[in-house]
């Protein structure tokens, strides 16, 4: 399929797909005239890329993860270690966010907002 169809089927913009290719995480075939031709499996790959980007991962790491998912990596143990390290980092970030949310909850529970004043003018004045 051409890039426009892949964009339609994945919800990713053509610009994003070109960026993914530039970063090496998508590798379409090319026609003799230079058109990109994507495989059906690229639909799932784009979904993985979007999910990993939404989780805050960088494109270099996403490339490593995709290589592990597809079995392209010759260093599967190294992939596992890298994935476990990234999971630990994300868990630490989540723990920090939960702690920060708790602090904000405590602050909100112990403080009152400014006194509300009725801004309506009395009628008949």
C-alpha atoms as an extended CHARMM CRD file, in Angstrom:
* protein
*
       125  EXT
         1         1  UNK       CA              0.0000000000        0.0000000000        0.0000000000  PROA      1               0.0000000000
         2         2  UNK       CA              1.1390000000        3.5760000000       -0.5820000000  PROA      2               0.0000000000
         3         3  UNK       CA              1.8260000000        6.0500000000        2.1940000000  PROA      3               0.0000000000
         4         4  UNK       CA             -1.5730000000        7.7660000000        1.9480000000  PROA      4               0.0000000000
         5         5  UNK       CA             -3.4120000000        4.4910000000        2.4600000000  PROA      5               0.0000000000
         6         6  UNK       CA             -1.2110000000        3.6150000000        5.4320000000  PROA      6               0.0000000000
         7         7  UNK       CA             -1.9660000000        7.0400000000        6.8910000000  PROA      7               0.0000000000
         8         8  UNK       CA             -5.6960000000        6.4770000000        6.4070000000  PROA      8               0.0000000000
         9         9  UNK       CA             -5.5840000000        3.0020000000        7.9350000000  PROA      9               0.0000000000
        10        10  UNK       CA             -3.5140000000        3.9990000000       10.9770000000  PROA      10              0.0000000000
        11        11  UNK       CA             -4.5920000000        7.5640000000       11.6940000000  PROA      11              0.0000000000
        12        12  UNK       CA             -0.9670000000        8.6920000000       11.4900000000  PROA      12              0.0000000000
        13        13  UNK       CA             -0.1840000000       11.6490000000        9.2780000000  PROA      13              0.0000000000
        14        14  UNK       CA              1.8600000000       11.2050000000        6.1210000000  PROA      14              0.0000000000
        15        15  UNK       CA              4.4100000000       13.5260000000        7.7030000000  PROA      15              0.0000000000
        16        16  UNK       CA              4.6680000000       11.2650000000       10.7790000000  PROA      16              0.0000000000
        17        17  UNK       CA              5.1090000000        8.1910000000        8.5880000000  PROA      17              0.0000000000
        18        18  UNK       CA              7.9180000000        9.9040000000        6.6890000000  PROA      18              0.0000000000
        19        19  UNK       CA              9.5120000000       10.7940000000       10.0390000000  PROA      19              0.0000000000
        20        20  UNK       CA              9.2660000000        7.1650000000       11.1950000000  PROA      20              0.0000000000
        21        21  UNK       CA             10.9860000000        6.1340000000        7.9920000000  PROA      21              0.0000000000
        22        22  UNK       CA             13.6730000000        8.8040000000        8.4400000000  PROA      22              0.0000000000
        23        23  UNK       CA             14.3420000000        7.4290000000       11.9310000000  PROA      23              0.0000000000
        24        24  UNK       CA             14.5780000000        3.8900000000       10.5600000000  PROA      24              0.0000000000
        25        25  UNK       CA             11.5950000000        2.3850000000       12.3920000000  PROA      25              0.0000000000
        26        26  UNK       CA              9.6250000000        1.9550000000        9.1560000000  PROA      26              0.0000000000
        27        27  UNK       CA             11.3640000000        0.5810000000        6.1040000000  PROA      27              0.0000000000
        28        28  UNK       CA              9.0390000000        0.5820000000        3.1020000000  PROA      28              0.0000000000
        29        29  UNK       CA              9.9840000000       -0.8510000000       -0.2470000000  PROA      29              0.0000000000
        30        30  UNK       CA             10.2700000000        1.5920000000       -3.1450000000  PROA      30              0.0000000000
        31        31  UNK       CA              8.8620000000        1.3580000000       -6.6330000000  PROA      31              0.0000000000
        32        32  UNK       CA             11.1890000000        2.1830000000       -9.5510000000  PROA      32              0.0000000000
        33        33  UNK       CA              9.6120000000        5.6540000000       -9.5900000000  PROA      33              0.0000000000
        34        34  UNK       CA             10.3600000000        6.1470000000       -5.8790000000  PROA      34              0.0000000000
        35        35  UNK       CA              6.9120000000        5.6180000000       -4.3360000000  PROA      35              0.0000000000
        36        36  UNK       CA              6.9170000000        4.0580000000       -0.8920000000  PROA      36              0.0000000000
        37        37  UNK       CA              5.1780000000        0.6990000000       -0.6550000000  PROA      37              0.0000000000
        38        38  UNK       CA              4.2260000000       -0.4890000000        2.8220000000  PROA      38              0.0000000000
        39        39  UNK       CA              3.2910000000       -4.0050000000        3.9300000000  PROA      39              0.0000000000
        40        40  UNK       CA              0.1260000000       -4.8760000000        5.8340000000  PROA      40              0.0000000000
        41        41  UNK       CA              2.3510000000       -5.6320000000        8.8460000000  PROA      41              0.0000000000
        42        42  UNK       CA              3.3200000000       -1.9420000000        8.9100000000  PROA      42              0.0000000000
        43        43  UNK       CA             -0.1860000000       -1.1400000000       10.1720000000  PROA      43              0.0000000000
        44        44  UNK       CA              0.6120000000       -2.9640000000       13.4230000000  PROA      44              0.0000000000
        45        45  UNK       CA              4.0940000000       -1.4930000000       13.5150000000  PROA      45              0.0000000000
        46        46  UNK       CA              2.7020000000        2.0490000000       13.2970000000  PROA      46              0.0000000000
        47        47  UNK       CA              0.2640000000        1.2400000000       16.1310000000  PROA      47              0.0000000000
        48        48  UNK       CA              3.2040000000        0.0730000000       18.2680000000  PROA      48              0.0000000000
        49        49  UNK       CA              5.1810000000        3.2120000000       17.4050000000  PROA      49              0.0000000000
        50        50  UNK       CA              2.2810000000        5.4790000000       18.3560000000  PROA      50              0.0000000000
        51        51  UNK       CA              1.7290000000        3.6420000000       21.6460000000  PROA      51              0.0000000000
        52        52  UNK       CA              5.3980000000        3.8070000000       22.5740000000  PROA      52              0.0000000000
        53        53  UNK       CA              5.6160000000        7.4970000000       21.6400000000  PROA      53              0.0000000000
        54        54  UNK       CA              2.5540000000        8.1970000000       23.7880000000  PROA      54              0.0000000000
        55        55  UNK       CA              4.3320000000        6.4380000000       26.6670000000  PROA      55              0.0000000000
        56        56  UNK       CA              7.1670000000        8.9280000000       26.3250000000  PROA      56              0.0000000000
        57        57  UNK       CA              9.7870000000        6.7380000000       24.6980000000  PROA      57              0.0000000000
        58        58  UNK       CA             12.2650000000        8.1640000000       22.2100000000  PROA      58              0.0000000000
        59        59  UNK       CA             12.5910000000        7.0170000000       18.6310000000  PROA      59              0.0000000000
        60        60  UNK       CA             15.9610000000        5.3260000000       19.2110000000  PROA      60              0.0000000000
        61        61  UNK       CA             14.5200000000        3.1660000000       21.9580000000  PROA      61              0.0000000000
        62        62  UNK       CA             11.3910000000        2.5100000000       19.9080000000  PROA      62              0.0000000000
        63        63  UNK       CA             13.6180000000        1.2080000000       17.1220000000  PROA      63              0.0000000000
        64        64  UNK       CA             15.2890000000       -1.1460000000       19.5900000000  PROA      64              0.0000000000
        65        65  UNK       CA             11.9580000000       -2.3400000000       20.9480000000  PROA      65              0.0000000000
        66        66  UNK       CA             10.5170000000       -2.9320000000       17.4820000000  PROA      66              0.0000000000
        67        67  UNK       CA             13.5890000000       -4.9570000000       16.5750000000  PROA      67              0.0000000000
        68        68  UNK       CA             12.9710000000       -7.0860000000       19.6710000000  PROA      68              0.0000000000
        69        69  UNK       CA              9.2670000000       -7.5000000000       18.8730000000  PROA      69              0.0000000000
        70        70  UNK       CA              9.9830000000       -8.5950000000       15.3260000000  PROA      70              0.0000000000
        71        71  UNK       CA             12.8190000000      -10.9110000000       16.2960000000  PROA      71              0.0000000000
        72        72  UNK       CA             15.2630000000       -8.9070000000       14.1600000000  PROA      72              0.0000000000
        73        73  UNK       CA             17.6250000000       -8.3890000000       17.0620000000  PROA      73              0.0000000000
        74        74  UNK       CA             20.4360000000      -10.8770000000       17.3790000000  PROA      74              0.0000000000
        75        75  UNK       CA             20.9000000000       -9.8900000000       21.0200000000  PROA      75              0.0000000000
        76        76  UNK       CA             17.6000000000      -10.9940000000       22.5360000000  PROA      76              0.0000000000
        77        77  UNK       CA             19.0410000000      -11.0670000000       26.0590000000  PROA      77              0.0000000000
        78        78  UNK       CA             20.2590000000       -7.5130000000       25.5300000000  PROA      78              0.0000000000
        79        79  UNK       CA             16.7500000000       -6.5730000000       24.3450000000  PROA      79              0.0000000000
        80        80  UNK       CA             15.2160000000       -8.0300000000       27.4640000000  PROA      80              0.0000000000
        81        81  UNK       CA             17.6400000000       -6.1510000000       29.7080000000  PROA      81              0.0000000000
        82        82  UNK       CA             16.9640000000       -2.8940000000       27.8320000000  PROA      82              0.0000000000
        83        83  UNK       CA             13.1980000000       -3.3850000000       28.0850000000  PROA      83              0.0000000000
        84        84  UNK       CA             13.4290000000       -4.1890000000       31.7980000000  PROA      84              0.0000000000
        85        85  UNK       CA             15.5410000000       -1.0650000000       32.3820000000  PROA      85              0.0000000000
        86        86  UNK       CA             12.9990000000        1.0790000000       30.5390000000  PROA      86              0.0000000000
        87        87  UNK       CA             10.1690000000       -0.4960000000       32.5270000000  PROA      87              0.0000000000
        88        88  UNK       CA             11.9900000000        0.3390000000       35.7800000000  PROA      88              0.0000000000
        89        89  UNK       CA             12.4450000000        3.9350000000       34.6000000000  PROA      89              0.0000000000
        90        90  UNK       CA              8.7510000000        4.2670000000       33.7220000000  PROA      90              0.0000000000
        91        91  UNK       CA              7.7490000000        2.7120000000       37.0510000000  PROA      91              0.0000000000
        92        92  UNK       CA              9.9250000000        5.2610000000       38.8580000000  PROA      92              0.0000000000
        93        93  UNK       CA              8.2710000000        8.0700000000       36.9010000000  PROA      93              0.0000000000
        94        94  UNK       CA              4.8290000000        6.7270000000       37.7960000000  PROA      94              0.0000000000
        95        95  UNK       CA              5.7710000000        6.4410000000       41.4690000000  PROA      95              0.0000000000
        96        96  UNK       CA              6.9850000000       10.0540000000       41.4480000000  PROA      96              0.0000000000
        97        97  UNK       CA              3.7630000000       11.2340000000       39.7930000000  PROA      97              0.0000000000
        98        98  UNK       CA              1.6370000000        9.3460000000       42.3290000000  PROA      98              0.0000000000
        99        99  UNK       CA              3.6280000000       10.9210000000       45.1650000000  PROA      99              0.0000000000
       100       100  UNK       CA              3.2180000000       14.3900000000       43.6640000000  PROA      100             0.0000000000
       101       101  UNK       CA             -0.5210000000       13.8310000000       43.2210000000  PROA      101             0.0000000000
       102       102  UNK       CA             -0.7910000000       12.7900000000       46.8720000000  PROA      102             0.0000000000
       103       103  UNK       CA              0.9680000000       15.9720000000       47.9600000000  PROA      103             0.0000000000
       104       104  UNK       CA             -1.4330000000       18.0450000000       45.8770000000  PROA      104             0.0000000000
       105       105  UNK       CA             -4.4150000000       16.1330000000       47.3000000000  PROA      105             0.0000000000
       106       106  UNK       CA             -3.2110000000       16.8710000000       50.8420000000  PROA      106             0.0000000000
       107       107  UNK       CA             -2.7010000000       20.5260000000       50.0320000000  PROA      107             0.0000000000
       108       108  UNK       CA             -6.1570000000       20.8140000000       48.5090000000  PROA      108             0.0000000000
       109       109  UNK       CA             -7.7190000000       19.0540000000       51.4910000000  PROA      109             0.0000000000
       110       110  UNK       CA             -6.1060000000       21.4070000000       54.0180000000  PROA      110             0.0000000000
       111       111  UNK       CA             -6.6480000000       24.6930000000       52.2510000000  PROA      111             0.0000000000
       112       112  UNK       CA             -9.7310000000       26.5800000000       51.3390000000  PROA      112             0.0000000000
       113       113  UNK       CA            -10.1630000000       28.6570000000       48.2610000000  PROA      113             0.0000000000
       114       114  UNK       CA            -10.8340000000       32.4000000000       48.4530000000  PROA      114             0.0000000000
       115       115  UNK       CA            -14.1620000000       33.3470000000       49.9810000000  PROA      115             0.0000000000
       116       116  UNK       CA            -16.7730000000       33.6620000000       47.2930000000  PROA      116             0.0000000000
       117       117  UNK       CA            -18.5200000000       36.9640000000       47.0130000000  PROA      117             0.0000000000
       118       118  UNK       CA            -21.8690000000       37.3590000000       45.3610000000  PROA      118             0.0000000000
       119       119  UNK       CA            -21.1660000000       39.5980000000       42.4040000000  PROA      119             0.0000000000
       120       120  UNK       CA            -24.7940000000       40.2110000000       41.5210000000  PROA      120             0.0000000000
       121       121  UNK       CA            -26.0650000000       43.7300000000       42.2160000000  PROA      121             0.0000000000
       122       122  UNK       CA            -29.0820000000       43.8640000000       44.5080000000  PROA      122             0.0000000000
       123       123  UNK       CA            -32.2030000000       44.4950000000       42.4820000000  PROA      123             0.0000000000
       124       124  UNK       CA            -34.2720000000       47.5700000000       43.1240000000  PROA      124             0.0000000000
       125       125  UNK       CA            -31.4050000000       49.7170000000       44.3310000000  PROA      125             0.0000000000
